Each structure stands twice: as structure tokens, then as C-alpha cells.
Short mmCIF file of C-alpha atoms in Angstrom, two decimals:
data_model
loop_
_atom_site.label_atom_id
_atom_site.label_comp_id
_atom_site.label_asym_id
_atom_site.label_seq_id
_atom_site.Cartn_x
_atom_site.Cartn_y
_atom_site.Cartn_z
CA MET A 543 -36.11 -20.76 -116.01
CA THR A 544 -38.80 -20.19 -113.46
CA GLU A 545 -39.05 -16.70 -111.77
CA GLU A 546 -38.31 -18.53 -108.43
CA LEU A 547 -34.71 -19.19 -109.69
CA ILE A 548 -34.11 -15.72 -111.06
CA LYS A 549 -31.49 -13.65 -109.11
CA GLU A 550 -31.35 -9.86 -109.60
CA PRO A 551 -28.38 -7.96 -108.16
CA ILE A 552 -29.28 -5.53 -105.46
CA SER A 553 -27.95 -2.14 -106.29
CA LYS A 554 -24.88 -1.27 -104.29
CA VAL A 555 -26.80 1.72 -102.52
CA ASP A 556 -29.57 -0.52 -101.55
CA THR A 557 -27.14 -3.14 -100.40
CA ALA A 558 -25.78 -0.66 -97.99
CA TRP A 559 -29.19 -0.04 -96.53
CA LEU A 560 -29.88 -3.68 -96.30
CA ARG A 561 -26.68 -4.14 -94.28
CA MET A 562 -27.27 -1.18 -91.93
CA GLU A 563 -29.87 -3.15 -90.03
CA GLN A 564 -29.05 -3.99 -86.42
CA PRO A 565 -31.04 -4.90 -83.26
CA THR A 566 -30.90 -1.24 -82.08
CA ASN A 567 -31.84 0.27 -85.34
CA LEU A 568 -34.09 -1.63 -87.68
CA MET A 569 -34.13 -0.23 -91.29
CA MET A 570 -37.87 -0.04 -91.62
CA ILE A 571 -39.93 2.75 -92.92
CA ASN A 572 -43.02 2.71 -90.68
CA GLY A 573 -46.40 4.37 -91.81
CA VAL A 574 -49.95 4.81 -90.72
CA ILE A 575 -52.84 5.59 -92.90
CA MET A 576 -56.23 6.36 -91.31
CA MET A 577 -59.40 5.76 -93.12
CA ASP A 578 -62.68 7.62 -92.66
CA GLU A 579 -64.96 4.43 -92.96
CA GLN A 580 -64.64 0.70 -92.79
CA LEU A 581 -61.91 -0.78 -95.09
CA ASP A 582 -63.02 -3.96 -96.75
CA TYR A 583 -60.31 -6.60 -96.29
CA ASP A 584 -61.14 -8.59 -99.48
CA SER A 585 -61.16 -5.43 -101.51
CA LEU A 586 -57.80 -4.40 -100.06
CA LEU A 587 -56.28 -7.71 -100.80
CA LYS A 588 -57.43 -7.41 -104.50
CA THR A 589 -56.06 -3.92 -104.69
CA ILE A 590 -52.66 -5.07 -103.18
CA GLU A 591 -52.61 -8.05 -105.51
CA GLN A 592 -53.30 -6.08 -108.68
CA ARG A 593 -51.46 -2.95 -108.05
CA PHE A 594 -48.70 -3.40 -105.42
CA LEU A 595 -47.52 -6.70 -106.57
CA SER A 596 -47.27 -5.43 -110.10
CA PHE A 597 -43.92 -4.20 -108.80
CA ARG A 598 -42.03 -7.45 -108.71
CA ARG A 599 -39.89 -6.17 -105.80
CA PHE A 600 -42.63 -6.85 -103.40
CA ARG A 601 -42.66 -10.54 -104.27
CA GLN A 602 -38.95 -10.85 -103.94
CA LYS A 603 -36.87 -11.51 -100.86
CA ALA A 604 -33.42 -9.91 -100.25
CA VAL A 605 -30.59 -12.55 -100.04
CA ASP A 606 -27.16 -11.45 -98.91
CA GLY A 607 -24.32 -13.85 -99.35
CA ALA A 608 -20.66 -13.96 -99.92
CA ARG A 609 -21.05 -13.16 -103.49
CA GLY A 610 -23.14 -10.08 -102.86
CA ALA A 611 -26.88 -9.27 -102.33
CA HIS A 612 -29.66 -10.37 -104.74
CA TRP A 613 -33.37 -10.15 -105.07
CA VAL A 614 -34.86 -13.68 -105.33
CA PHE A 615 -38.56 -14.43 -105.89
CA ASP A 616 -40.19 -16.02 -102.84
CA GLU A 617 -41.50 -19.40 -104.01
CA ASP A 618 -43.64 -19.58 -100.72
CA PHE A 619 -45.21 -16.11 -101.09
CA ASP A 620 -48.50 -15.70 -99.29
CA LEU A 621 -50.25 -12.48 -99.66
CA ARG A 622 -52.23 -12.79 -96.42
CA GLN A 623 -48.98 -13.37 -94.49
CA HIS A 624 -48.00 -9.87 -95.59
CA VAL A 625 -51.39 -8.34 -95.13
CA ARG A 626 -52.64 -9.06 -91.64
CA ARG A 627 -55.86 -8.18 -89.75
CA THR A 628 -55.30 -7.10 -86.18
CA ALA A 629 -57.18 -5.40 -83.16
CA LEU A 630 -56.26 -2.96 -80.53
CA PRO A 631 -56.89 -4.04 -76.92
CA GLY A 632 -58.65 -2.01 -74.20
CA ALA A 633 -60.02 1.30 -75.31
CA ALA A 634 -58.51 0.94 -78.73
CA ASP A 635 -57.70 4.69 -78.58
CA ARG A 636 -54.71 6.74 -79.61
CA ALA A 637 -52.64 5.55 -76.78
CA GLU A 638 -53.18 1.99 -77.79
CA LEU A 639 -52.48 2.70 -81.45
CA GLU A 640 -49.27 4.38 -80.64
CA MET A 641 -48.23 1.38 -78.58
CA LEU A 642 -48.94 -1.02 -81.37
CA VAL A 643 -47.08 1.03 -83.90
CA SER A 644 -44.18 1.26 -81.40
CA ASP A 645 -44.07 -2.40 -81.01
CA LEU A 646 -44.14 -3.09 -84.70
CA ALA A 647 -41.30 -0.42 -85.18
CA SER A 648 -39.27 -2.45 -82.70
CA THR A 649 -39.96 -5.91 -84.42
CA PRO A 650 -37.83 -7.00 -87.39
CA LEU A 651 -39.45 -8.18 -90.64
CA ASP A 652 -38.99 -11.90 -91.53
CA SER A 653 -35.95 -11.88 -93.83
CA SER A 654 -37.12 -15.28 -95.32
CA HIS A 655 -39.81 -13.46 -97.13
CA PRO A 656 -40.18 -10.12 -98.90
CA LEU A 657 -39.42 -7.46 -96.54
CA TRP A 658 -42.77 -5.60 -96.18
CA GLN A 659 -46.04 -6.06 -94.17
CA LEU A 660 -49.37 -4.31 -93.76
CA HIS A 661 -51.50 -4.53 -90.66
CA VAL A 662 -55.20 -3.67 -90.95
CA VAL A 663 -56.48 -2.40 -87.59
CA GLU A 664 -60.21 -2.69 -87.66
CA ASN A 665 -61.34 -1.56 -84.21
CA TYR A 666 -59.64 1.79 -83.85
CA VAL A 667 -62.12 4.43 -82.17
CA GLU A 668 -61.44 6.95 -85.02
CA GLY A 669 -61.93 4.39 -87.80
CA PRO A 670 -59.80 1.81 -89.73
CA VAL A 671 -56.15 2.22 -89.75
CA LEU A 672 -53.42 0.61 -92.18
CA ILE A 673 -49.95 0.22 -90.61
CA CYS A 674 -47.20 -0.16 -93.13
CA ARG A 675 -43.71 -1.50 -92.60
CA ILE A 676 -41.18 -1.66 -95.64
CA HIS A 677 -37.50 -2.11 -95.36
CA HIS A 678 -35.49 0.83 -96.55
CA CYS A 679 -33.43 -1.40 -99.00
CA ILE A 680 -36.64 -1.59 -101.20
CA ALA A 681 -37.01 2.02 -101.75
CA ASP A 682 -36.68 5.49 -100.18
CA GLY A 683 -39.64 7.74 -99.10
CA ILE A 684 -40.15 9.55 -102.35
CA ALA A 685 -40.49 6.37 -104.31
CA LEU A 686 -42.60 4.75 -101.57
CA VAL A 687 -45.11 7.68 -101.83
CA GLN A 688 -45.38 6.97 -105.49
CA VAL A 689 -45.96 3.32 -104.80
CA PHE A 690 -48.86 4.00 -102.53
CA LEU A 691 -50.27 6.49 -104.89
CA SER A 692 -50.49 3.65 -107.43
CA LEU A 693 -52.90 1.89 -105.01
CA THR A 694 -55.26 4.82 -104.81
CA ASP A 695 -58.12 6.27 -106.70
CA PRO A 696 -59.21 10.05 -106.88
CA THR A 697 -62.83 9.02 -106.23
CA ARG A 698 -64.65 6.43 -104.09
CA GLU A 699 -65.99 4.87 -107.20
CA GLY A 700 -62.61 3.76 -108.30
CA ARG A 701 -62.09 0.01 -108.47
CA PRO A 702 -58.94 -2.08 -108.26
CA SER A 703 -57.33 -2.53 -111.63
CA ALA A 704 -53.84 -3.62 -112.72
CA ARG A 705 -51.45 -0.76 -113.12
CA LYS A 706 -48.12 -1.89 -114.61
CA PRO A 707 -45.10 0.24 -113.50
CA ASP A 708 -44.10 0.68 -117.12
CA LEU A 709 -42.61 4.12 -116.62
CA TRP A 710 -40.33 2.77 -113.80
CA LYS A 711 -36.93 2.38 -115.46
CA LYS A 712 -34.05 0.29 -113.93
CA ARG A 713 -30.76 2.03 -113.24
CA ARG A 714 -29.30 -1.03 -111.53
CA ALA A 715 -26.93 -1.87 -114.33
CA LYS A 716 -25.72 1.71 -114.61
CA GLU A 717 -25.03 1.84 -110.83
CA ALA A 718 -23.24 -1.43 -111.00
CA LYS A 719 -20.88 -0.21 -113.70
CA VAL A 720 -20.17 3.16 -111.98
CA PHE A 721 -19.33 1.67 -108.47
CA GLN A 722 -17.59 -1.42 -109.82
CA ARG A 723 -15.04 0.90 -111.14
CA LEU A 724 -14.99 2.79 -107.87
CA LEU A 725 -14.01 -0.06 -105.57
CA ASP A 726 -12.64 -2.99 -107.81
CA PRO A 727 -9.08 -2.50 -106.43
CA ALA A 728 -10.25 -2.32 -102.89
CA ARG A 729 -11.96 -5.60 -102.56
CA ASP A 730 -10.09 -6.77 -99.61
CA GLY A 731 -10.94 -3.51 -97.71
CA LEU A 732 -7.23 -2.42 -97.50
CA ASP A 733 -6.62 1.37 -97.68
CA PHE A 734 -10.32 1.73 -98.18
CA ALA A 735 -10.59 5.53 -97.28
CA ALA A 736 -7.70 6.61 -99.29
CA HIS A 737 -8.77 4.66 -102.35
CA LEU A 738 -12.37 5.77 -102.03
CA SER A 739 -11.28 9.55 -101.85
CA GLN A 740 -9.10 9.11 -105.03
CA ARG A 741 -11.87 7.25 -106.96
CA LEU A 742 -14.62 9.72 -105.80
CA VAL A 743 -12.57 12.38 -107.63
CA GLU A 744 -12.42 10.42 -110.83
CA GLU A 745 -16.00 9.19 -110.58
CA GLY A 746 -17.78 12.19 -109.19
CA ALA A 747 -19.29 13.07 -112.55
CA LYS A 748 -20.83 9.61 -112.92
CA ILE A 749 -22.41 9.18 -109.44
CA LEU A 750 -25.56 10.66 -110.74
CA GLN A 751 -27.32 9.65 -114.02
CA ASN A 752 -28.90 13.02 -114.43
CA PRO A 753 -26.66 14.81 -116.86
CA ALA A 754 -28.24 18.21 -115.76
CA VAL A 755 -27.03 17.70 -112.23
CA ALA A 756 -23.74 15.95 -112.84
CA SER A 757 -22.37 17.79 -115.88
CA ASN A 758 -20.10 20.01 -113.78
CA TYR A 759 -18.68 17.37 -111.51
CA ALA A 760 -15.59 16.71 -113.63
CA SER A 761 -14.32 20.30 -113.22
CA GLU A 762 -15.14 20.22 -109.56
CA ALA A 763 -12.94 17.44 -108.36
CA SER A 764 -11.37 19.39 -105.56
CA GLU A 765 -14.86 20.39 -104.17
CA ILE A 766 -15.86 16.80 -104.12
CA VAL A 767 -12.90 15.87 -102.16
CA ARG A 768 -13.34 18.79 -99.75
CA GLU A 769 -17.05 17.71 -99.23
CA LEU A 770 -15.94 14.17 -98.41
CA VAL A 771 -13.21 15.20 -96.02
CA HIS A 772 -15.64 17.66 -94.31
CA SER A 773 -18.14 14.86 -93.70
CA LEU A 774 -15.59 12.52 -92.32
CA THR A 775 -13.83 14.98 -90.14
CA LEU A 776 -16.94 16.59 -88.58
CA GLU A 777 -16.78 16.76 -84.86
CA ASP A 778 -18.83 14.15 -83.02
CA ASP A 779 -22.27 15.59 -82.06
CA PRO A 780 -22.28 16.75 -78.50
CA VAL A 781 -23.71 14.46 -75.73
CA THR A 782 -27.12 15.51 -74.76
CA ARG A 783 -30.21 13.61 -73.43
CA PHE A 784 -31.01 12.86 -77.14
CA LYS A 785 -27.62 10.84 -77.69
CA GLY A 786 -26.30 7.87 -75.89
CA ARG A 787 -26.41 4.10 -75.66
CA LEU A 788 -29.36 2.64 -77.67
CA GLY A 789 -31.85 -0.11 -76.64
CA THR A 790 -33.92 -2.29 -78.73
CA ARG A 791 -37.31 -0.63 -78.20
CA LYS A 792 -38.80 2.26 -80.18
CA ARG A 793 -41.55 4.79 -79.27
CA VAL A 794 -43.56 6.71 -81.82
CA ALA A 795 -45.81 9.66 -81.62
CA TRP A 796 -47.44 12.17 -84.04
CA ALA A 797 -48.87 15.59 -83.73
CA GLU A 798 -52.20 17.08 -84.81
CA PRO A 799 -51.71 18.35 -88.47
CA LEU A 800 -51.23 21.94 -89.35
CA PRO A 801 -52.95 23.59 -92.37
CA LEU A 802 -50.54 23.64 -95.13
CA GLU A 803 -51.77 27.11 -96.32
CA GLU A 804 -50.86 28.56 -93.07
CA VAL A 805 -47.35 27.21 -93.35
CA LYS A 806 -47.08 28.37 -96.98
CA ALA A 807 -48.26 31.83 -95.82
CA VAL A 808 -45.60 32.13 -93.12
CA SER A 809 -42.85 31.03 -95.54
CA LYS A 810 -43.93 33.74 -97.95
CA ALA A 811 -44.13 36.31 -95.34
CA PHE A 812 -40.60 35.77 -94.15
CA GLY A 813 -39.12 34.90 -97.51
CA CYS A 814 -38.18 31.34 -96.48
CA THR A 815 -39.25 27.87 -97.62
CA VAL A 816 -42.01 25.72 -96.21
CA ASN A 817 -39.32 23.29 -95.18
CA ASP A 818 -37.31 25.99 -93.34
CA VAL A 819 -40.50 27.07 -91.50
CA LEU A 820 -41.22 23.34 -90.50
CA ILE A 821 -37.72 22.62 -89.46
CA SER A 822 -37.66 25.78 -87.35
CA ALA A 823 -40.83 24.75 -85.46
CA VAL A 824 -39.41 21.35 -84.87
CA THR A 825 -36.16 22.80 -83.45
CA GLY A 826 -38.19 25.10 -81.29
CA ALA A 827 -40.18 21.99 -79.95
CA PHE A 828 -36.97 20.22 -79.09
CA ARG A 829 -35.51 23.37 -77.31
CA GLN A 830 -38.70 23.90 -75.14
CA TYR A 831 -38.62 20.09 -74.31
CA MET A 832 -34.97 20.45 -73.12
CA ILE A 833 -35.77 23.52 -70.99
CA SER A 834 -38.74 21.70 -69.35
CA ALA A 835 -36.45 18.83 -68.65
CA GLY A 836 -34.03 21.11 -66.72
CA ASP A 837 -31.41 21.47 -69.67
CA ASP A 838 -30.07 24.88 -70.86
CA PRO A 839 -29.70 24.72 -74.65
CA ASP A 840 -27.89 28.00 -74.61
CA ASP A 841 -24.95 26.34 -72.84
CA LEU A 842 -24.77 23.30 -75.49
CA PRO A 843 -23.55 23.29 -78.94
CA ASP A 844 -26.29 22.88 -81.58
CA ILE A 845 -27.06 19.22 -82.60
CA ARG A 846 -26.99 17.98 -86.05
CA ALA A 847 -29.62 16.14 -88.12
CA THR A 848 -28.88 14.20 -91.37
CA VAL A 849 -31.35 15.22 -93.94
CA PRO A 850 -32.07 13.16 -97.01
CA VAL A 851 -31.85 15.04 -100.39
CA ASN A 852 -33.56 13.54 -103.32
CA LEU A 853 -31.23 13.06 -106.09
CA ARG A 854 -33.59 11.29 -108.43
CA PRO A 855 -34.31 13.07 -111.69
CA LEU A 856 -38.07 14.10 -111.79
CA GLU A 857 -38.71 11.85 -114.86
CA HIS A 858 -37.66 8.84 -112.71
CA ALA A 859 -39.64 9.86 -109.60
CA GLN A 860 -41.29 6.42 -109.40
CA GLU A 861 -38.25 4.33 -109.44
CA LEU A 862 -37.74 1.84 -106.62
CA GLY A 863 -34.56 1.78 -104.81
CA ASN A 864 -32.75 4.63 -103.00
CA HIS A 865 -31.37 7.57 -104.85
CA PHE A 866 -30.76 10.34 -102.25
CA GLY A 867 -27.80 11.75 -100.46
CA LEU A 868 -27.47 12.95 -96.91
CA VAL A 869 -26.41 16.36 -95.66
CA PHE A 870 -25.58 17.35 -92.04
CA LEU A 871 -27.89 20.13 -90.83
CA SER A 872 -26.97 21.92 -87.50
CA LEU A 873 -30.21 22.61 -85.69
CA PRO A 874 -30.16 25.97 -83.88
CA LEU A 875 -31.27 24.82 -80.53
CA SER A 876 -29.29 27.72 -78.81
CA VAL A 877 -31.38 30.42 -80.53
CA ASP A 878 -34.25 31.49 -78.46
CA SER A 879 -36.13 33.85 -80.91
CA PRO A 880 -38.33 31.89 -83.14
CA LEU A 881 -37.74 34.44 -86.04
CA GLU A 882 -34.03 34.41 -85.60
CA ARG A 883 -34.06 30.67 -85.41
CA LEU A 884 -36.14 30.65 -88.75
CA TYR A 885 -33.51 32.75 -90.50
CA THR A 886 -30.58 30.74 -89.14
CA VAL A 887 -32.29 27.53 -90.55
CA ASN A 888 -32.84 29.33 -93.82
CA ASP A 889 -29.05 30.39 -94.04
CA ARG A 890 -27.87 26.88 -93.17
CA MET A 891 -30.10 25.12 -95.65
CA ASN A 892 -29.12 27.56 -98.36
CA GLU A 893 -25.49 26.83 -97.65
CA LEU A 894 -26.05 23.04 -97.91
CA LYS A 895 -28.08 23.31 -101.09
CA SER A 896 -25.03 24.87 -102.72
CA SER A 897 -22.66 22.23 -101.59
CA LYS A 898 -21.98 18.76 -103.11
CA GLN A 899 -22.48 17.00 -99.87
CA ALA A 900 -25.65 15.12 -100.88
CA ALA A 901 -24.03 13.75 -103.99
CA VAL A 902 -20.83 12.68 -102.35
CA THR A 903 -22.77 10.71 -99.65
CA LEU A 904 -24.73 9.01 -102.22
CA GLY A 905 -21.52 7.81 -103.76
CA PHE A 906 -20.06 6.99 -100.39
CA LEU A 907 -23.02 4.84 -99.46
CA ALA A 908 -22.80 2.85 -102.86
CA ALA A 909 -19.02 2.40 -102.20
CA LEU A 910 -19.80 0.88 -98.88
CA GLY A 911 -22.26 -1.46 -100.60
CA MET A 912 -19.42 -2.51 -102.88
CA GLY A 913 -17.08 -3.26 -100.08
CA PRO A 914 -16.95 -5.99 -97.47
CA SER A 915 -19.86 -6.08 -95.16
CA ALA A 916 -17.62 -6.30 -92.14
CA MET A 917 -16.28 -2.89 -92.92
CA GLN A 918 -19.67 -1.12 -93.31
CA LYS A 919 -20.66 -0.96 -89.56
CA PRO A 920 -17.43 0.76 -88.26
CA VAL A 921 -17.68 3.38 -91.07
CA LEU A 922 -21.39 3.93 -90.52
CA ASP A 923 -20.86 4.20 -86.73
CA LEU A 924 -18.19 6.98 -87.49
CA LEU A 925 -20.65 8.93 -89.45
CA SER A 926 -23.59 8.38 -87.11
CA LYS A 927 -21.65 9.81 -84.26
CA LYS A 928 -21.70 13.17 -86.04
CA ALA A 929 -25.44 13.47 -85.85
CA THR A 930 -28.23 13.05 -83.17
CA ALA A 931 -31.27 12.80 -85.50
CA VAL A 932 -32.63 11.97 -88.97
CA LEU A 933 -35.08 14.70 -90.35
CA THR A 934 -36.92 14.13 -93.57
CA ASN A 935 -39.72 15.93 -95.25
CA VAL A 936 -41.72 14.18 -97.92
CA PRO A 937 -44.40 15.85 -100.07
CA GLY A 938 -47.55 13.86 -100.52
CA PRO A 939 -50.63 14.38 -102.76
CA GLN A 940 -52.64 17.60 -101.95
CA LYS A 941 -56.01 16.00 -102.75
CA PRO A 942 -58.04 13.44 -100.81
CA LEU A 943 -57.41 9.91 -102.11
CA TYR A 944 -59.37 6.55 -101.84
CA LEU A 945 -58.01 3.20 -101.16
CA ALA A 946 -60.14 0.09 -101.91
CA GLY A 947 -63.21 2.44 -101.87
CA SER A 948 -62.45 4.15 -98.44
CA LYS A 949 -61.22 7.75 -98.09
CA MET A 950 -57.69 8.20 -96.57
CA LYS A 951 -58.12 10.80 -93.84
CA GLU A 952 -54.53 11.13 -92.52
CA MET A 953 -51.00 9.84 -93.51
CA MET A 954 -48.01 9.47 -91.33
CA PHE A 955 -44.61 7.83 -91.49
CA TRP A 956 -41.52 7.38 -89.32
CA VAL A 957 -37.96 7.39 -90.70
CA PRO A 958 -35.49 4.73 -89.60
CA GLN A 959 -32.22 5.75 -87.96
CA ASN A 960 -28.64 4.16 -88.45
CA GLY A 961 -25.85 3.57 -86.27
CA SER A 962 -25.84 5.30 -83.00
CA VAL A 963 -28.71 7.78 -84.06
CA GLY A 964 -31.70 7.37 -81.79
CA ILE A 965 -34.23 10.15 -82.99
CA GLY A 966 -36.17 10.39 -86.25
CA ILE A 967 -38.15 13.19 -87.31
CA SER A 968 -40.60 12.92 -90.13
CA ILE A 969 -42.71 15.51 -91.87
CA LEU A 970 -45.33 14.66 -94.57
CA SER A 971 -47.92 16.73 -96.32
CA TYR A 972 -51.27 15.40 -97.52
CA ASN A 973 -54.61 16.85 -98.61
CA ASN A 974 -53.46 20.36 -97.64
CA LYS A 975 -52.28 19.32 -94.12
CA VAL A 976 -48.83 18.88 -92.61
CA PHE A 977 -48.20 15.82 -90.42
CA PHE A 978 -45.25 15.69 -87.97
CA GLY A 979 -44.10 12.37 -86.48
CA LEU A 980 -41.41 11.41 -84.13
CA ILE A 981 -39.78 8.03 -83.43
CA SER A 982 -37.29 7.60 -80.62
CA ASP A 983 -35.23 5.10 -78.87
CA ARG A 984 -36.92 4.41 -75.53
CA ARG A 985 -33.79 4.81 -73.55
CA LEU A 986 -33.33 8.33 -74.84
CA LEU A 987 -36.63 9.67 -75.27
CA PRO A 988 -39.30 7.45 -73.52
CA ASN A 989 -42.11 9.87 -74.35
CA PRO A 990 -41.75 11.46 -77.85
CA ALA A 991 -45.27 13.02 -77.53
CA ALA A 992 -43.65 15.46 -74.91
CA VAL A 993 -41.75 17.03 -77.72
CA ILE A 994 -44.42 16.97 -80.50
CA SER A 995 -47.03 18.44 -78.17
CA ARG A 996 -44.86 21.69 -78.55
CA PHE A 997 -44.73 21.72 -82.31
CA LYS A 998 -47.95 23.42 -83.02
CA LYS A 999 -47.21 26.17 -80.44
CA GLU A 1000 -43.73 26.77 -81.93
CA PHE A 1001 -45.30 27.20 -85.43
CA GLU A 1002 -48.05 29.61 -84.09
CA LYS A 1003 -45.32 31.89 -82.81
CA LEU A 1004 -44.13 32.25 -86.33
CA LEU A 1005 -47.69 32.61 -87.60
CA TYR A 1006 -48.38 35.25 -85.03
CA LEU A 1007 -45.26 37.20 -85.95
CA GLY A 1008 -46.27 37.02 -89.63
CA LEU A 1009 -49.56 38.57 -88.77
CA MET A 1010 -47.67 41.52 -87.21
CA LEU A 1011 -45.59 42.26 -90.30
CA PRO A 1012 -46.01 45.71 -91.95
CA LEU A 1013 -47.78 45.57 -95.27
CA ASP A 1014 -44.84 47.01 -97.11
CA GLY A 1015 -42.04 44.48 -96.32
CA GLN A 1016 -40.34 41.96 -93.98
CA PRO A 1017 -38.70 42.54 -90.63
CA HIS A 1018 -34.94 42.12 -90.48
CA PRO A 1019 -33.81 39.24 -88.13
CA GLN A 1020 -32.59 41.72 -85.63
CA THR A 1021 -36.17 42.88 -84.95
CA ALA A 1022 -37.36 39.39 -83.86
CA GLU A 1023 -36.71 40.13 -80.25
CA ASN A 1024 -38.76 43.33 -80.30
CA LEU A 1025 -41.63 41.73 -81.95
CA LEU A 1026 -41.70 38.84 -79.44
CA VAL A 1027 -41.37 41.11 -76.38
CA ASN A 1028 -44.35 43.11 -77.51
CA SER A 1029 -46.53 40.19 -78.45
CA PRO A 1030 -48.76 38.05 -76.17
CA ASP A 1031 -48.09 34.29 -76.10
CA PRO A 1032 -50.10 32.72 -78.94
CA GLU A 1033 -51.25 29.84 -76.74
#
């Protein structure tokens, strides 16, 4: 049998992500890699062919039919169709690059071919740029970082060579068995929610393939039910300028990077995680933007962000597909003090980490992938009303890397949104720098740069407070106001 005729079932979680796509929210992960010197197109093609295409998923198209979704090899596959050369108009500056990325983020991938594309921008004023677009059904952010690492070399002298993904193990068959039992009796979609709740109790221990994580689930059935009910019964997020009717056009922007060592120093000084510090700075940037626009965040309930939580065992960090759950994080926009806001984020994140919410949502997504496609949209719309943004933080390599002989200066990506969510917040660390990107629906936030321009200043407030700490300890949250009142503006 030729490879063109081979069909592979798409895992149920990945099927759910495939079916989430709609004109107002395309399920693409968009990325930008900036190089420090000319990127040779032919060398790039050779690298892609030998390394990227060694993962057969990138030569397969997704076919969704009445009998389910499958991966099928594209018999008309053309590498140059997926790796395209392009040029920016006019001054070819930052504004033109942001507009091109925004246009591509608003344009769906061709579903008759594998769902990925690379655009090589050769005339950007700051050096060559590689724009990446990959559908979320192929893999999540953690996996895609590993994929792109396989394309790179630690030195400029590295040459393209085949790297077979022999450590990438399939879990498709295991997933299928778990979630086949989960939804077999509910094929027609009747009594879906009641049936799902019952089966999640029975199958909770089997949702994850990592015994270390899942071993206690069988004895915690009541907690799993409680988490599911909690997620489904959350009040809808408040109506703010960031939530409303969506259009079909996206806008992207990114901030100047922060030194990772400074972020780590702040997190250590205040006894929080690096993620807490960055989320706090992001929240502060949104708060200041709202104030500048004439809103009063103090009079509004805090808005929620869905935060992906990696549930893939470390030994399977390079698996393709999606293996993460979602938690609902309430962003403390109503908190004015940067330090109090940081501790509030820390408290809320600690509470979420101790819950089973992420594992339950992973099972919930897989269950949706098993059910009729017509049922998925209303259920996802119900969940998406409970959040205003998607917020994700992906750790990248902390040493400079080379792609086809050219050094990668900067990396950034933008996370897709689903349902009625119109804001995506992305954080990525690379080469000891932290990059912050924002993608927004143009109807809701036509100029995302107006938000991210405040990101660095909000972080610097925490950095300045850290410098004011006594040598023998950390301030209590209540001292935040006194520290701020007696300190100059760090700007």
C-alpha cells in the first residue's frame, strides 16, 4: 500500500482542535523568528526537507469526515508551496512586518494540503525573518518548540542532516481506547453532559498516561466531578472593551524583550515564580491601558484568562499532538499595587496548581473530539464565554541557535483563541531574554501595541521594589503601598 493511501486516525484531542476553527478564530499558532544575517533559501529548504519532514505529520493533510478525522499523506505535496519567499512593501520596517504577520494570522491555511506554512521575508530592515504558521491540531506549543529545535544547530558550522524523531512515541492508540469507552454510549449526542460527567468519574485515572500524575485519580472521583461542574458553571466573564462580537481580522504586536536574569531576580526576591512575575506585569499593562482609555478597573470584576497547563510526561516532551489541559485564571485587574497584584497572582496560581482542573479539561476536550462535530461549537462557546483571553508561557532554549547557518536573534509566537475569546497573550523565553506578544481581534483591540508598550514599565515597577528590599527578608504584601508611595516612577 502506498503512503498516499494510508490513513491514520487523528487523536480525539487533536480532532477537537481541528474542529474549533471558525472564520472569527483560526486555530493557527503563528510565530516569527528574526535572523542576524542573510538566510540562504536553498539551505533552508534542505534543512526543512531533511529534518522537518522527517516528522511525517508535516507531509500529511487533515481530513475530517462522517467517520471521523484522519491524517492522509498529501500526494501533491510541494515543499516550495509551504516555504515561500516574500518581501515587505514600503519602508519594510517594524510596522510593515506587524501588518504582514497580522494579515497571515487572519488568513486560513489551505486545508487541501498539510496545515503549515513558512514565509521567508528577505528585506526586513533589521534582517531576514521567518514567519511560521502551523495549525493547532498538529501540536501544542511545547511540542512545536521541540520540533523547531530539531531544525537548529548549536554553532554556525552545523550543516543540515537528517534527524529521525525516533524518541517521539505515539500515544494515539492509547488515547483512542480511553476515550472510546468515555463516549461510546453517547454517539448520538443525547444526554451528553450527564453521560460525560459519569464517565469522567470512571475514567479519570486513565485520562493521563503518566502513572505518576494519574495514580491518585481513582480515589478522587468526587474532586474530578467538582472540577468539571466548577468549570461548566463559572459565571460568564464581564463585558469589557476586551470582550464582544468578533470580526475576522487579527492584529499582532510584540514588546522589546526583558532580560531573563532580571525576571528571575524579581521572582526570587518576592518568593514567586517567573511565571507569576510575567503574568503580573501583563495584568498591570492591561490595567493601565484600560485607565488610559477612560475605564475604571476598580469598578469591574476581574477578567479570566485560560492558561494551558502541560500534562505531557517529560520523557515524551517531543511528542506531536496536544497534551495539555486548561485552567481559568482570574487576572487581578482591580488591584492597583504592583506588589499586591504579584502576590494575588501567586496565590491564585498556587490554588490552580493544586486542583485537577487541567486534567479534567484535557479529558473534556477529548470527549468533544469523540462526539458529533455539530455538538462541539455550542459547548466550546459556552466555555469561551467564561474567559476573555488565552495566556500561555512557553520556555525556549537559553543559548543562541543557528538555522541553516544563520543565527536566530529573536523568537516570538502568538497563541490562537477559540469561541468568543478575542485576546491572546504569549510569553516565550529564548537566549536569556523574555519575549511578550499580543494578538487581538481588531474589533476589540485595534492597536495591541498600546497594551504591550506598558509591559516593560509594569515589570520595572516590580524590579525597583525588589531593589528596595531589606537584605534580611521580604516585605509583607501590605507594605506594597508604602513602598510605592515612597518610590519614584521607574520610567
